Amino acid sequence: MYKATVTIKLKKGVLNPEGMTIKRALNFLGYDNVKEVQTYKMIDIIIDEEDEEKVKEKVEEMCKKLLANPVIHDYEIEIKKL
Amino acid sequence: MYKATVTIKLKKGVLNPEGMTIKRALNFLGYDNVKEVQTYKMIDIIIDEEDEEKVKEKVEEMCKKLLANPVIHDYEIEIKKL
């Protein structure tokens, strides 16, 4: 059994409306020294598989097929044996 | 200048509809050995502040006031000097 942690970030230069909205709200609340806010998503996937290479291969496929949009996202995969 | 990374996770026992939807989609795509999917959010905040203690204090406030819902979320804060 493995746990794969996928980090999905917007590519450099792609606007982060959520981050900008949070920054504006924090500045509005008086946190004027907040200069930048970036948000990104983490996905933990528990996979019933014994071969680490196979896990890595499958999670790469999952990212390409479903989890990440190759046009705007970069992703990283971290794998841990449970 | 500091970077605070806030990890916001749903509390144990709180349903994760996004994770469940991703799991169903992955199983539908043929990844039957995917047993569980959890999603959570990360927020990087760049703060123009020189005192690390003050940064920690302010980010705690930001989490309580805006970033995390204390009823359903747990959060962790990591601080790094830039």
Coordinates of C-alpha atoms in Angstrom, one line a residue:
Chain A
M1 CA 0.0 0.0 0.0
Y2 CA 1.4 3.4 -1.0
K3 CA 0.4 7.0 -0.5
A4 CA 1.1 9.3 -3.4
T5 CA 1.0 13.1 -2.7
V6 CA 0.4 15.2 -5.8
T7 CA 1.2 18.9 -5.6
I8 CA -0.6 20.9 -8.3
K9 CA 0.6 24.5 -8.8
L10 CA -0.3 27.1 -11.5
K11 CA 2.6 27.6 -13.9
K12 CA 4.7 30.8 -13.5
G13 CA 2.9 33.7 -15.2
V14 CA -0.6 32.2 -14.9
L15 CA -2.8 34.5 -12.9
N16 CA -4.0 33.2 -9.5
P17 CA -7.4 34.9 -8.9
E18 CA -7.9 33.0 -5.6
G19 CA -4.5 34.2 -4.3
M20 CA -5.2 37.8 -5.4
T21 CA -8.6 37.8 -3.7
I22 CA -7.1 36.5 -0.5
K23 CA -4.3 39.1 -0.7
R24 CA -6.9 41.9 -1.2
A25 CA -8.9 40.6 1.8
L26 CA -5.9 40.4 4.1
N27 CA -4.8 43.9 3.1
F28 CA -8.4 45.1 3.8
L29 CA -8.2 43.4 7.2
G30 CA -5.2 45.5 8.0
Y31 CA -2.4 43.2 7.0
D32 CA -0.7 45.7 4.7
N33 CA 2.7 43.9 4.8
V34 CA 1.2 40.9 2.9
K35 CA 2.9 41.3 -0.5
E36 CA 1.9 38.2 -2.4
V37 CA -0.4 35.2 -1.9
Q38 CA -0.3 31.9 -3.9
T39 CA -2.7 29.0 -3.5
Y40 CA -2.2 25.5 -4.7
K41 CA -3.8 22.1 -4.3
M42 CA -2.5 18.9 -2.7
I43 CA -4.0 15.5 -3.4
D44 CA -3.3 12.4 -1.3
I45 CA -4.0 9.1 -3.1
I46 CA -3.9 5.8 -1.3
I47 CA -3.1 3.0 -3.7
D48 CA -3.3 -0.8 -3.1
E49 CA -0.1 -1.6 -5.1
E50 CA 3.2 -3.3 -4.1
D51 CA 5.5 -2.1 -6.8
E52 CA 6.7 1.5 -6.3
E53 CA 7.6 2.0 -9.9
K54 CA 4.1 1.0 -11.0
V55 CA 2.6 3.5 -8.5
K56 CA 4.8 6.3 -9.9
E57 CA 3.8 5.3 -13.5
K58 CA 0.1 5.2 -12.7
V59 CA 0.0 8.5 -10.7
E60 CA 1.8 10.2 -13.7
E61 CA -1.0 8.9 -15.9
M62 CA -3.7 10.0 -13.4
C63 CA -2.2 13.5 -13.5
K64 CA -2.1 13.7 -17.3
K65 CA -5.6 12.2 -17.7
L66 CA -7.5 13.9 -14.8
L67 CA -5.8 15.7 -12.0
A68 CA -3.7 18.4 -13.7
N69 CA -4.4 20.6 -16.7
P70 CA -1.1 20.6 -18.7
V71 CA -1.7 24.0 -20.1
I72 CA -1.8 25.9 -16.8
H73 CA -0.6 23.5 -14.1
D74 CA 2.8 22.1 -13.0
Y75 CA 2.6 19.0 -10.8
E76 CA 5.0 17.1 -8.5
I77 CA 4.5 13.6 -7.2
E78 CA 5.9 12.2 -3.9
I79 CA 5.4 8.6 -3.0
K80 CA 5.5 7.0 0.5
K81 CA 5.1 3.3 1.5
L82 CA 2.4 2.8 4.1
Chain B
M1 CA 10.8 39.1 4.3
Y2 CA 9.2 35.8 5.2
K3 CA 7.2 33.1 3.4
A4 CA 4.5 31.5 5.5
T5 CA 3.0 28.3 4.1
V6 CA -0.4 27.4 5.5
T7 CA -1.8 23.9 5.1
I8 CA -5.6 23.7 5.4
K9 CA -7.1 20.2 5.8
L10 CA -10.6 19.0 6.6
K11 CA -10.9 17.7 10.2
K12 CA -11.0 13.9 10.5
G13 CA -14.6 12.7 10.0
V14 CA -15.6 15.6 7.8
L15 CA -16.7 14.5 4.4
N16 CA -14.4 15.4 1.4
P17 CA -16.7 15.6 -1.6
E18 CA -13.9 16.7 -3.9
G19 CA -11.8 13.7 -2.8
M20 CA -14.7 11.3 -3.3
T21 CA -15.4 12.6 -6.7
I22 CA -11.8 12.3 -7.8
K23 CA -11.7 8.7 -6.4
R24 CA -14.9 7.7 -8.3
A25 CA -13.4 9.3 -11.5
L26 CA -10.1 7.4 -11.1
N27 CA -11.9 4.1 -10.5
F28 CA -14.0 4.8 -13.5
L29 CA -10.8 5.4 -15.6
G30 CA -9.7 1.9 -14.6
Y31 CA -7.6 2.7 -11.5
D32 CA -9.4 0.2 -9.3
N33 CA -6.7 0.0 -6.7
V34 CA -7.2 3.6 -5.7
K35 CA -8.7 3.1 -2.2
E36 CA -8.9 6.7 -0.9
V37 CA -8.4 10.3 -2.1
Q38 CA -8.0 13.3 0.2
T39 CA -7.6 16.9 -1.1
Y40 CA -6.4 19.9 0.8
K41 CA -5.2 23.4 0.2
M42 CA -1.9 25.2 0.6
I43 CA -1.5 28.9 0.8
D44 CA 1.9 30.7 0.5
I45 CA 1.9 34.2 2.0
I46 CA 4.9 36.5 1.4
I47 CA 5.1 39.0 4.3
D48 CA 7.3 42.0 4.5
E49 CA 8.2 41.6 8.3
E50 CA 11.5 41.2 10.1
D51 CA 10.4 39.5 13.3
E52 CA 9.6 35.8 13.0
E53 CA 7.5 35.8 16.1
K54 CA 5.3 38.6 14.7
V55 CA 4.9 36.7 11.4
K56 CA 3.7 33.6 13.3
E57 CA 1.3 35.6 15.4
K58 CA -0.1 37.5 12.4
V59 CA -0.6 34.4 10.2
E60 CA -2.4 32.6 13.1
E61 CA -4.7 35.6 13.2
M62 CA -5.2 35.5 9.4
C63 CA -6.1 31.8 9.7
K64 CA -8.7 32.4 12.4
K65 CA -10.2 35.5 10.7
L66 CA -10.2 34.5 7.1
L67 CA -8.3 31.5 5.8
A68 CA -9.6 28.5 7.8
N69 CA -13.1 27.6 9.1
P70 CA -12.5 26.5 12.7
V71 CA -15.6 24.2 12.5
I72 CA -14.4 22.0 9.7
H73 CA -10.7 22.8 9.1
D74 CA -7.4 22.0 10.8
Y75 CA -4.4 24.2 9.8
E76 CA -0.7 24.1 10.1
I77 CA 1.7 27.0 9.6
E78 CA 5.3 26.8 8.4
I79 CA 7.5 29.9 8.3
K80 CA 10.7 30.4 6.2
K81 CA 12.9 33.5 6.0
L82 CA 13.4 34.7 2.4

